[in-house]
Short mmCIF file of C-alpha atoms and ligand atoms in Angstrom, two decimals:
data_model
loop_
_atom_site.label_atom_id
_atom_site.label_comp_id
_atom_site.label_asym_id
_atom_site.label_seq_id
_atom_site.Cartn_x
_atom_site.Cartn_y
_atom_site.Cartn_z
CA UNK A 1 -4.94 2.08 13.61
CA UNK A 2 -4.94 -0.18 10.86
CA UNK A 3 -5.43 -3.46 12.78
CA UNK A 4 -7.18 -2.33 15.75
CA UNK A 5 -8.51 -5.22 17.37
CA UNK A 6 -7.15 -7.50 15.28
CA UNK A 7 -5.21 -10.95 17.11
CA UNK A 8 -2.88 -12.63 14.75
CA UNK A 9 -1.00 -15.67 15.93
CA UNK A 10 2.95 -15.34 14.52
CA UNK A 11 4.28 -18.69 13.37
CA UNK A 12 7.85 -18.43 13.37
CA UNK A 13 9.85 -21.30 11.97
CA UNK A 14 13.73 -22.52 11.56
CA UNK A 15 15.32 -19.66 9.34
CA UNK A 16 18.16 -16.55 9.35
CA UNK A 17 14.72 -14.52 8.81
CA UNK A 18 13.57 -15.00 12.71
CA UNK A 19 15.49 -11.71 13.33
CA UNK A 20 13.03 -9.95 10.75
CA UNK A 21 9.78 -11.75 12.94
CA UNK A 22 10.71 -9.35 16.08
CA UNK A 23 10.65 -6.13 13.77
CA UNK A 24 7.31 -7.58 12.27
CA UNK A 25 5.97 -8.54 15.98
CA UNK A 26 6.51 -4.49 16.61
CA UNK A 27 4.84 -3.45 13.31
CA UNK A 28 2.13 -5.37 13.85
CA UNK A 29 1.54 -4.42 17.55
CA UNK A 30 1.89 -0.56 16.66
CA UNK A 31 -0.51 -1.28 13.92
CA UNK A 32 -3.09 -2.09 16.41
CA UNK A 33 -2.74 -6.10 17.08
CA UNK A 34 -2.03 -8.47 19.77
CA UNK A 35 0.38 -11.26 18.46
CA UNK A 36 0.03 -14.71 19.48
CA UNK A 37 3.75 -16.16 19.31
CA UNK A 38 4.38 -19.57 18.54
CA UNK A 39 7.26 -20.80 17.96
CA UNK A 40 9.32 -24.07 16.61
CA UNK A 41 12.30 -25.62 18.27
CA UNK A 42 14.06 -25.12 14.65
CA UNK A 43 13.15 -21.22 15.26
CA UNK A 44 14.57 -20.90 18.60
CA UNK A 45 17.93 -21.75 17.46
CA UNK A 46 17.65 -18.42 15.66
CA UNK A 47 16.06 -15.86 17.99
CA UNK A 48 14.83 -16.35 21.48
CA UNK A 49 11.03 -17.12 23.07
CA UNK A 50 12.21 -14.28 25.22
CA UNK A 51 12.87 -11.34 22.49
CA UNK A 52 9.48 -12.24 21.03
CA UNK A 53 7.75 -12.56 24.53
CA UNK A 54 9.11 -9.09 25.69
CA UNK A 55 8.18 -7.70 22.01
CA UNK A 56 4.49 -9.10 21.67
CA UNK A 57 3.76 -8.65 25.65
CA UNK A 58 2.66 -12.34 25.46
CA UNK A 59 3.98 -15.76 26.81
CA UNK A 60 5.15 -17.31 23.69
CA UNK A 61 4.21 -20.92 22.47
CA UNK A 62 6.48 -23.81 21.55
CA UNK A 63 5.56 -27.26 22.60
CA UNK A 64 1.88 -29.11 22.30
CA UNK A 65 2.38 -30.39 26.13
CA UNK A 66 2.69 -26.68 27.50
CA UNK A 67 0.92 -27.35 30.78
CA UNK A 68 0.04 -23.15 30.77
CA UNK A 69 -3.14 -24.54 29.26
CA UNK A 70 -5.12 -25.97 31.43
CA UNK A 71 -7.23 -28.40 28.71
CA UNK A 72 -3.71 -29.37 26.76
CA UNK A 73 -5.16 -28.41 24.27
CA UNK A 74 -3.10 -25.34 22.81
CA UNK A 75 -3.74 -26.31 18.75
CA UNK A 76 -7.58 -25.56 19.37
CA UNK A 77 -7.39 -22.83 22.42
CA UNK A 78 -5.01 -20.68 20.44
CA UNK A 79 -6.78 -20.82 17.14
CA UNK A 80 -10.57 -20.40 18.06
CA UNK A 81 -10.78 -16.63 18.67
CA UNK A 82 -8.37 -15.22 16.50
CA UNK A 83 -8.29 -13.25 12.57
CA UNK A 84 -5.28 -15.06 10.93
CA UNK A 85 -2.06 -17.02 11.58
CA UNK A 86 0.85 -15.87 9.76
CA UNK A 87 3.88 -17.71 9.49
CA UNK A 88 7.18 -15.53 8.61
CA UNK A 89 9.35 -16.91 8.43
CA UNK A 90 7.81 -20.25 6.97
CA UNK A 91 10.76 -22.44 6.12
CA UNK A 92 10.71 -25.17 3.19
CA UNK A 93 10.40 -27.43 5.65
CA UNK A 94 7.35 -26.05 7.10
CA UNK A 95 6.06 -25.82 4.01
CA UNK A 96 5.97 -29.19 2.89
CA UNK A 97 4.75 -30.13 6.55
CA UNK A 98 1.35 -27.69 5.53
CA UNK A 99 1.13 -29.04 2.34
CA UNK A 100 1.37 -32.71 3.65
CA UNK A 101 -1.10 -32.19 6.46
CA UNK A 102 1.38 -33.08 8.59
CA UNK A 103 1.49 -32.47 12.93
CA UNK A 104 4.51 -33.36 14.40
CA UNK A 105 4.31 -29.76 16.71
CA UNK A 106 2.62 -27.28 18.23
CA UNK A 107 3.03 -25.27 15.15
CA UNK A 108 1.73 -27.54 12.46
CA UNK A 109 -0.84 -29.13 14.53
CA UNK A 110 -2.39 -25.56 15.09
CA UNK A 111 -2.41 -24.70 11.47
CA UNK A 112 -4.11 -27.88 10.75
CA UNK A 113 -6.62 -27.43 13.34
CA UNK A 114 -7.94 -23.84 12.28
CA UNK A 115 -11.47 -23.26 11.15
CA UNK A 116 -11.44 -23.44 7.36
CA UNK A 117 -12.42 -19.98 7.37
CA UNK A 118 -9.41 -18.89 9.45
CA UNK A 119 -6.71 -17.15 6.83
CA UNK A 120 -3.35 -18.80 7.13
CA UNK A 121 -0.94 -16.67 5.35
CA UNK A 122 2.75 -18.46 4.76
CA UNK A 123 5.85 -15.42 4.17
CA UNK A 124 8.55 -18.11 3.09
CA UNK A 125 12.08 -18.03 3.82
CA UNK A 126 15.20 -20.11 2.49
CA UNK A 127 18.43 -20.10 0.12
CA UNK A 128 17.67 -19.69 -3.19
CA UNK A 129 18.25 -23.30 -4.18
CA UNK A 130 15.99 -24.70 -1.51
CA UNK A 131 13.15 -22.49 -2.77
CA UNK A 132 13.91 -23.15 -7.00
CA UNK A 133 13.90 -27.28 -6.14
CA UNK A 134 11.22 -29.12 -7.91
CA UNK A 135 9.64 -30.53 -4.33
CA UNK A 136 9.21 -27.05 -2.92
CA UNK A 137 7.97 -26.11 -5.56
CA UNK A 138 5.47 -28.61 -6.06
CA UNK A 139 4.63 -27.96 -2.04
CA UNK A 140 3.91 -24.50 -2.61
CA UNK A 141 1.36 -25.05 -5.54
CA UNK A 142 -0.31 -27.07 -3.03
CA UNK A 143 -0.65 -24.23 -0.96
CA UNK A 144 -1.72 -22.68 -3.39
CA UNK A 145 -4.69 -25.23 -4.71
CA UNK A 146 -5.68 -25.14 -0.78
CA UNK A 147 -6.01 -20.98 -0.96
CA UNK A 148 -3.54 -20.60 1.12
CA UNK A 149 -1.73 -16.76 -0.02
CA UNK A 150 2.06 -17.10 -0.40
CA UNK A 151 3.17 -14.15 0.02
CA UNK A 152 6.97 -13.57 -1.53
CA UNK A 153 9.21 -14.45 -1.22
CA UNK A 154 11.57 -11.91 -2.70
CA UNK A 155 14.50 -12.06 -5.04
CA UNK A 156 18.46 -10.74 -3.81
CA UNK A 157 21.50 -11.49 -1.55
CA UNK A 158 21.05 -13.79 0.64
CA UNK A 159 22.22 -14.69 4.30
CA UNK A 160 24.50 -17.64 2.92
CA UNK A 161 25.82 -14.82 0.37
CA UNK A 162 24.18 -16.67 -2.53
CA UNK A 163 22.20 -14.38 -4.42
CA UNK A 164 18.44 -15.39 -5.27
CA UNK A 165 14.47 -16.09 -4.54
CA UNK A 166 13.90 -16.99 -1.48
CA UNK A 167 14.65 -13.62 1.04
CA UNK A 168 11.42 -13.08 2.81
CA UNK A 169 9.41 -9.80 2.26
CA UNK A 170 10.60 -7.24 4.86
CA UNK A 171 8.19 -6.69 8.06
CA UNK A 172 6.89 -3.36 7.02
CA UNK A 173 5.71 -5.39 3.46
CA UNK A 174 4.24 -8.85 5.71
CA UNK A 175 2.44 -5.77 7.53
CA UNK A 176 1.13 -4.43 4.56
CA UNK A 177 -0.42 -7.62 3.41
CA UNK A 178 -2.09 -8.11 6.81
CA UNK A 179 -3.27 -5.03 6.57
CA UNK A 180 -4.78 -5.73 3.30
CA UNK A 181 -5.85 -9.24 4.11
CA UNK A 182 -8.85 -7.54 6.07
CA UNK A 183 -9.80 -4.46 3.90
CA UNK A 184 -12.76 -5.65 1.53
CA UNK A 185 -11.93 -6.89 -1.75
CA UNK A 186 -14.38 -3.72 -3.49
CA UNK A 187 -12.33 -3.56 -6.99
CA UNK A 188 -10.87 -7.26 -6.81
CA UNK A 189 -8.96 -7.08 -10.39
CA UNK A 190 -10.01 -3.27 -11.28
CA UNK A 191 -7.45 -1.42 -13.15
CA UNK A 192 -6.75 1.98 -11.24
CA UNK A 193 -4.68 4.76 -12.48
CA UNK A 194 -3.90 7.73 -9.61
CA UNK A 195 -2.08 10.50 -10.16
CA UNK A 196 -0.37 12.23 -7.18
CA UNK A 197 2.27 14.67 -5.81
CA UNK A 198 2.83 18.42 -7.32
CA UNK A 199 4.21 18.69 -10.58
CA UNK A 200 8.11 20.67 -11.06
CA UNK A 201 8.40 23.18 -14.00
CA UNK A 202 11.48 24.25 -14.70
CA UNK A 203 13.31 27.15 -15.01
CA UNK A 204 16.49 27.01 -15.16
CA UNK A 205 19.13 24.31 -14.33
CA UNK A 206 18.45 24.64 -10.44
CA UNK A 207 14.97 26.67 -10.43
CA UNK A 208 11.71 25.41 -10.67
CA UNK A 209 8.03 26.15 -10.62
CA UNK A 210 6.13 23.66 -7.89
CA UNK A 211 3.50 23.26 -4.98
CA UNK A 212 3.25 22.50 -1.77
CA UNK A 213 1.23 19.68 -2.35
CA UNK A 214 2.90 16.25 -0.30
CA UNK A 215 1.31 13.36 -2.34
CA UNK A 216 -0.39 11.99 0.86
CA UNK A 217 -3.67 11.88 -0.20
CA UNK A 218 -2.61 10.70 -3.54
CA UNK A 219 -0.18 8.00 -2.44
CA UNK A 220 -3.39 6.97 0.52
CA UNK A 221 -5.71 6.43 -2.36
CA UNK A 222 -3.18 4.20 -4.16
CA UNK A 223 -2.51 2.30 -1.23
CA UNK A 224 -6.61 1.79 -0.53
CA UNK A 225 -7.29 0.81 -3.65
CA UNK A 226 -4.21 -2.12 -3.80
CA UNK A 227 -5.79 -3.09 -0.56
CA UNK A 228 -9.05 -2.92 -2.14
CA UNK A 229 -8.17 -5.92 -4.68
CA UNK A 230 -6.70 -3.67 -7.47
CA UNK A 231 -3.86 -3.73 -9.79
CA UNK A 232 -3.06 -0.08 -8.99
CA UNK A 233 -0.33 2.66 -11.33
CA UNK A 234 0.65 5.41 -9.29
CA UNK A 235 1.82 8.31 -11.95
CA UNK A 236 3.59 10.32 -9.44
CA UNK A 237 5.45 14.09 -9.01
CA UNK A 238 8.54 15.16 -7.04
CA UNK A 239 7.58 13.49 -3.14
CA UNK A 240 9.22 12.57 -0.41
CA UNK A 241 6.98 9.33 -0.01
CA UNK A 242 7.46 5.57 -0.41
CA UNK A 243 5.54 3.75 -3.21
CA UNK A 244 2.72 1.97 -1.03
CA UNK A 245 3.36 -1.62 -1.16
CA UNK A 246 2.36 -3.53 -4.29
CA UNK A 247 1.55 -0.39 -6.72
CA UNK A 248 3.52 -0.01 -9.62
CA UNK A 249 4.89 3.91 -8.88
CA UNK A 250 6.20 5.94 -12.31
CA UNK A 251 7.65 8.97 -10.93
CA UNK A 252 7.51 12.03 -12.86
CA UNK A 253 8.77 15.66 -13.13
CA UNK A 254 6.56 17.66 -15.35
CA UNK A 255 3.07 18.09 -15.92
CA UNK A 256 3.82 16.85 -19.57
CA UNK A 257 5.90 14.29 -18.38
CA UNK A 258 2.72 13.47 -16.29
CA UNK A 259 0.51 13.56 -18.93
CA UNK A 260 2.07 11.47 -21.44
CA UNK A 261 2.80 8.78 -18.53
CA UNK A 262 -0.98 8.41 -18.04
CA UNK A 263 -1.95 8.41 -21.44
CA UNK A 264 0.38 5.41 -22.09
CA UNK A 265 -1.38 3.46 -19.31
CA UNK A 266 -4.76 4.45 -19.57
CA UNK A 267 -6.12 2.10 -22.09
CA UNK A 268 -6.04 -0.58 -19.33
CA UNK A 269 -7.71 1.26 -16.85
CA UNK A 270 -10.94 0.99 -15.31
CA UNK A 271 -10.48 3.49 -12.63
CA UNK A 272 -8.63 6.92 -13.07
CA UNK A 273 -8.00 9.51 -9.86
CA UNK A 274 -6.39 12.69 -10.32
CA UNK A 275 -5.25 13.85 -7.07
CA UNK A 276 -2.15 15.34 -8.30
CA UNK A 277 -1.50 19.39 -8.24
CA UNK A 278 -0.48 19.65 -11.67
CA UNK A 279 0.80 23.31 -12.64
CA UNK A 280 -1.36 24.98 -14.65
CA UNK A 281 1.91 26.55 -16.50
CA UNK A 282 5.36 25.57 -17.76
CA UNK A 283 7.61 28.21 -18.53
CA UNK A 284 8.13 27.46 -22.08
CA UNK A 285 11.89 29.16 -22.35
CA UNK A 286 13.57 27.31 -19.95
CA UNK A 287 17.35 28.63 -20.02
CA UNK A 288 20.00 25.75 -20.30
CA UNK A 289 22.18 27.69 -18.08
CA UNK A 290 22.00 28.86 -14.78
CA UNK A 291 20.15 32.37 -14.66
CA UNK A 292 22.26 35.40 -13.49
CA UNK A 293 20.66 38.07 -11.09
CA UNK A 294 22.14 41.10 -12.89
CA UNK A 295 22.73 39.45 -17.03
CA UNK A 296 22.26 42.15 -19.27
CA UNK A 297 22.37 45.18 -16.41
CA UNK A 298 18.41 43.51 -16.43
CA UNK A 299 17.11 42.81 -12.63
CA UNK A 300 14.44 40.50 -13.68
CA UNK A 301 14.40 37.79 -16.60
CA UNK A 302 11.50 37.48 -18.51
CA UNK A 303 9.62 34.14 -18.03
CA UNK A 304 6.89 32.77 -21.02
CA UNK A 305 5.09 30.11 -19.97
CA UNK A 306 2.94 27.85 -22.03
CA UNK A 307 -0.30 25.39 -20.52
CA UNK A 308 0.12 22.35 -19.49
CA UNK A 309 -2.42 19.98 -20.91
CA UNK A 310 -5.21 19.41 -18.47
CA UNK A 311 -4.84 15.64 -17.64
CA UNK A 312 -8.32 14.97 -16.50
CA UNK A 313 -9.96 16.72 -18.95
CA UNK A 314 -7.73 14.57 -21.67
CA UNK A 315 -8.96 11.10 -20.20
CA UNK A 316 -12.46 11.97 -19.56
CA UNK A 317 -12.76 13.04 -23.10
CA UNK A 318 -11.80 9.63 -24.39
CA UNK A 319 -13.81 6.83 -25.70
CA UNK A 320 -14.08 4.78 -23.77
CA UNK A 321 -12.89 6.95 -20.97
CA UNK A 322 -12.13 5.26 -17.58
CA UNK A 323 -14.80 5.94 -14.70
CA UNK A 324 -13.07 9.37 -13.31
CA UNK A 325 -12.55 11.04 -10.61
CA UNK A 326 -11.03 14.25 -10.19
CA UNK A 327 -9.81 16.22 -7.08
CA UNK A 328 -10.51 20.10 -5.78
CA UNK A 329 -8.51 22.28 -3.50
CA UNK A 330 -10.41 25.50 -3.02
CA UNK A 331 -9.66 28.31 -0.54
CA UNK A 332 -13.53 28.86 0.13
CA UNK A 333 -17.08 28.25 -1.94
CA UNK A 334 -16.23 24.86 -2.03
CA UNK A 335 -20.02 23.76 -2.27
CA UNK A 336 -20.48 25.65 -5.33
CA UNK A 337 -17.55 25.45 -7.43
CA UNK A 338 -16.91 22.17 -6.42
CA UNK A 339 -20.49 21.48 -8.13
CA UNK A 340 -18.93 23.60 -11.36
CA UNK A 341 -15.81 21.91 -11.53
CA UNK A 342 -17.16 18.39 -11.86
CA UNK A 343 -19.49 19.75 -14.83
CA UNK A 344 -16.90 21.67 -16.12
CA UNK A 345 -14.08 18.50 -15.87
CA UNK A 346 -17.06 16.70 -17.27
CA UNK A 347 -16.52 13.77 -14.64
CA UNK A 348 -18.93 11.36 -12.96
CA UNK A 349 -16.99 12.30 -9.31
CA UNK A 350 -15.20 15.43 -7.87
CA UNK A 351 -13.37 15.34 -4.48
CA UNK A 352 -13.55 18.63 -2.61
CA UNK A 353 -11.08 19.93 0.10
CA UNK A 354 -10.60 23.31 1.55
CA UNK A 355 -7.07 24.04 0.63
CA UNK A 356 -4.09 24.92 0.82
CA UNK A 357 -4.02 23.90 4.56
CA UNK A 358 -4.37 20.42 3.74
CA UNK A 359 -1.05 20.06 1.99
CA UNK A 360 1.12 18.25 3.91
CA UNK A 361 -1.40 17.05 6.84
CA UNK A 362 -2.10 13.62 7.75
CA UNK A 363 -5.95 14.08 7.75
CA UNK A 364 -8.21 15.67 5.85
CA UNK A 365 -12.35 16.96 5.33
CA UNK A 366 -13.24 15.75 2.12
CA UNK A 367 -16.77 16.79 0.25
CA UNK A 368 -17.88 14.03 -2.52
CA UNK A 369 -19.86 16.05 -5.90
CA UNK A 370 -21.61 13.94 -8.17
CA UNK A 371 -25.03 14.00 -10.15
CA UNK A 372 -27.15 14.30 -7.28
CA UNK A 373 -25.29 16.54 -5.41
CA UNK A 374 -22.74 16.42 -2.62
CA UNK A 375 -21.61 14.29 0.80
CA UNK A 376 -19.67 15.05 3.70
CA UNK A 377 -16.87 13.09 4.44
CA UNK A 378 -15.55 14.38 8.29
CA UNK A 379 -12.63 14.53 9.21
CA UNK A 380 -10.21 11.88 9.59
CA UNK A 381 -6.48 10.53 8.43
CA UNK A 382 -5.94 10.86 4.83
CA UNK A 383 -5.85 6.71 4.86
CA UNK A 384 -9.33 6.45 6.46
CA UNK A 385 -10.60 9.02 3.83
CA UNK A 386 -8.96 6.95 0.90
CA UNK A 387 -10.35 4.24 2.05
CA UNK A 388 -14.36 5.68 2.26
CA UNK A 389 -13.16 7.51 -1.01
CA UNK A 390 -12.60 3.50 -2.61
CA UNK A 391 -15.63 2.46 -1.39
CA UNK A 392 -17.47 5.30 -3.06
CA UNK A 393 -16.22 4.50 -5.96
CA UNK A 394 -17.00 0.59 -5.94
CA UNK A 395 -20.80 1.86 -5.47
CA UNK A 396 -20.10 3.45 -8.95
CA UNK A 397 -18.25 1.51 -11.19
N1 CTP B 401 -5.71 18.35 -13.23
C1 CTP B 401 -5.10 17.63 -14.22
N2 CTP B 401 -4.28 18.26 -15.11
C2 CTP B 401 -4.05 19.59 -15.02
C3 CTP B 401 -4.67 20.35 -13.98
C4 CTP B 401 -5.50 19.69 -13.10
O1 CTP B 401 -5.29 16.42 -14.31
N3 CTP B 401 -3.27 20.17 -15.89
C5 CTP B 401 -6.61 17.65 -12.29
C6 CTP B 401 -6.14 17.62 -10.87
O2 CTP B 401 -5.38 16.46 -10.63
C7 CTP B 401 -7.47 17.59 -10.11
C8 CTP B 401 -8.41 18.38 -10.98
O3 CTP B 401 -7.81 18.38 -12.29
O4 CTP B 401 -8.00 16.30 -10.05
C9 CTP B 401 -8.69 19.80 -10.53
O5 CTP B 401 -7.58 20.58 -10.62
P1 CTP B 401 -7.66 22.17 -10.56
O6 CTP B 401 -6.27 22.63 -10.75
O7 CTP B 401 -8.38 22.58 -9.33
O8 CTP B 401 -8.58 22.48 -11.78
P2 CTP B 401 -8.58 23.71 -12.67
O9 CTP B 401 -9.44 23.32 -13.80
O10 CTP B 401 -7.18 24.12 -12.97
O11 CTP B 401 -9.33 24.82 -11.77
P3 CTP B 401 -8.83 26.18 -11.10
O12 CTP B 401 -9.34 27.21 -11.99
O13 CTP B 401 -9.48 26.19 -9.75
O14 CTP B 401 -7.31 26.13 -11.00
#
């Protein structure tokens, strides 16, 4: 699990957006964490210390005189063994209260007493209006100056029905950014291209040409790589998946459409991972109208098909090409023509699997060819794997 181990203490503070902090006390426990609760008297006008007890399996915290500690000291017990203190939601209030240094609560008083090296992450929350005036504002640059992240909040209707910044990121996005708060920063402002998914050739109006590839291991790399620290482009086929959080996700259709879509973005990159399953064909008289079974009196129609270019190939032939890595489904030699397909890709890195039962599976054996030869990587979830697979690639770049 991603946050195995991992103790968080959950500020919650006066704002509509309490209701999202029990949703985000689940994601984080699933993901692994215990949650520390504490809570302001603002907040529990909006959800109850008993909802977030019975969700994070923890008394919660409100007041500095809680006699459940026997020292009275709750600011310093609760912050000395934990990884971070998130507060979501973290109202403007609260905000310029961090910014000020100020410790009229439990709350503030804790924040102020963390060890400097203790992350304090602040998801705000408020009406648009709140949130655009000057003295927020200026508060949150503060934040800022002290390296404190700020993360949102987002843009969109709000709970007053005023439309605007100020909604707080949704739990599964505050989880995301814990997550990430932990991974190692290995390609802190890298540009990464990944392509992923199959590719969909048409045929007709309703038929098409595809794989069974899922875009897991595509859309895990992504993610570990925007966890890793970089600005990551996710060219993408037909998938069922979500963007991972914070990648910028083109989705695509064709292998050509694919194609062109990375060459337009590929000048920036430092970083470019073809996991995709592009076809190797599109049929190149695709009928505008639906095919017949019996047109003609003929039983079958007659497909051409054309190439599709090879997208690797095309970036590792430019100059200057992006460091590239290319992947390798192969039903069995993998060893050796794993070796020959990185030669023959002419790429520093190829990523060998034995497919095709790996479409579609959360984990995954992956086999790592480069100039000196090749390494195991056993088998685990396809987001463990992307991660080892990032940190590879750090070594190299
Ligand atoms: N690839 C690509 N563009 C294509 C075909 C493949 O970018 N038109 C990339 C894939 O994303 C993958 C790598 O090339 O990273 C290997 O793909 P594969 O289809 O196995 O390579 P081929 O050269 O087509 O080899 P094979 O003869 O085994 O099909």
């Amino acid at each position: 699990m991603d946050l195995n181990g991992k103790k968080i203490v959950l500020g919650l503070t006066g704002g509509i957006a309490c209701y999202k902090a029990a949703e985000l006390t689940r994601a984080l426990t699933k993901a692994g964490a215990s949650v520390q609760v504490v809570m302001t008297s603002a907040a529990t006008q909006f959800i109850t210390p008993v909802t977030m007890q019975a969700l994070s399996g923890k008394a919660v915290y409100l007041d500095q005189w809680d006699d459940r500690i026997a020292n009275h000291m709750p600011h310093i017990d609760l912050t000395r063994d934990v990884d971070a203190i998130l507060i979501a939601p973290c109202s403007a209030d609260f905000i310029f209260k961090l910014a000020h240094g100020a410790c009229d609560d439990l709350l503030s008083t804790l924040c102020l007493a963390r060890p400097g090296n203790l992350p304090l992450l602040v998801a705000p929350a408020m009406n648009a209006e709140m949130w655009n005036n000057p003295a927020t504002q200026r508060n949150i640059t503060q934040l800022q100056l002290d390296q404190i992240p700020i993360l949102g909040p987002d843009a969109g209707v709000q709970a007053c029905g005023e439309t605007g910044m100020g909604r707080m990121l949704e739990p599964e996005q505050l989880l995301e950014e814990v997550i990430a708060l932990f991974q190692p920063k290995l390609l802190a402002g890298q540009h990464v291209l990944v392509t992923a998914g199959p590719t969909f050739e048409a045929i007709d109006p309703v038929r098409g040409i595809t794989n069974h590839s899922s875009g897991k291991m595509g859309y895990a790399v992504a993610r570990a790589a925007q966890q890793a620290g970089a600005h990551v482009t996710l060219v993408s086929g037909p998938t069922t998946l979500q963007a991972p959080y914070g990648v910028q996700l083109i989705p695509v259709e064709t292998g050509r459409q694919m194609h062109d879509a990375v060459m337009s973005h590929i000048a920036a990159q430092d970083v470019f991972i073809a996991v995709a399953a592009v076809a190797d064909w599109y049929v190149s008289n695709i009928s505008t109208q639906k095919l017949k079974k019996n047109a003609d009196g003929n039983h079958m129609c007659a497909l051409q098909f054309a190439e599709n270019p090879d997208i690797l190939a095309s970036v590792a032939a430019l100059s200057p090409a992006p460091y590239c890595v290319g992947f390798a489904a192969e039903s069995e030699n993998l060893l050796q023509y794993g070796a020959e397909k990185r030669i023959k890709k002419g790429i520093p890195l190829l990523v060998g699997n034995i497919g095709p039962q790996t479409f579609g599976q959360d984990d995954n054996t992956l086999v790592l060819f480069d100039e000196h030869g090749h390494t195991n990587l056993p088998r685990a979830s396809k987001q463990l794997l992307a991660q080892q697979l990032i940190a590879e690639i750090a070594k190299r770049v």
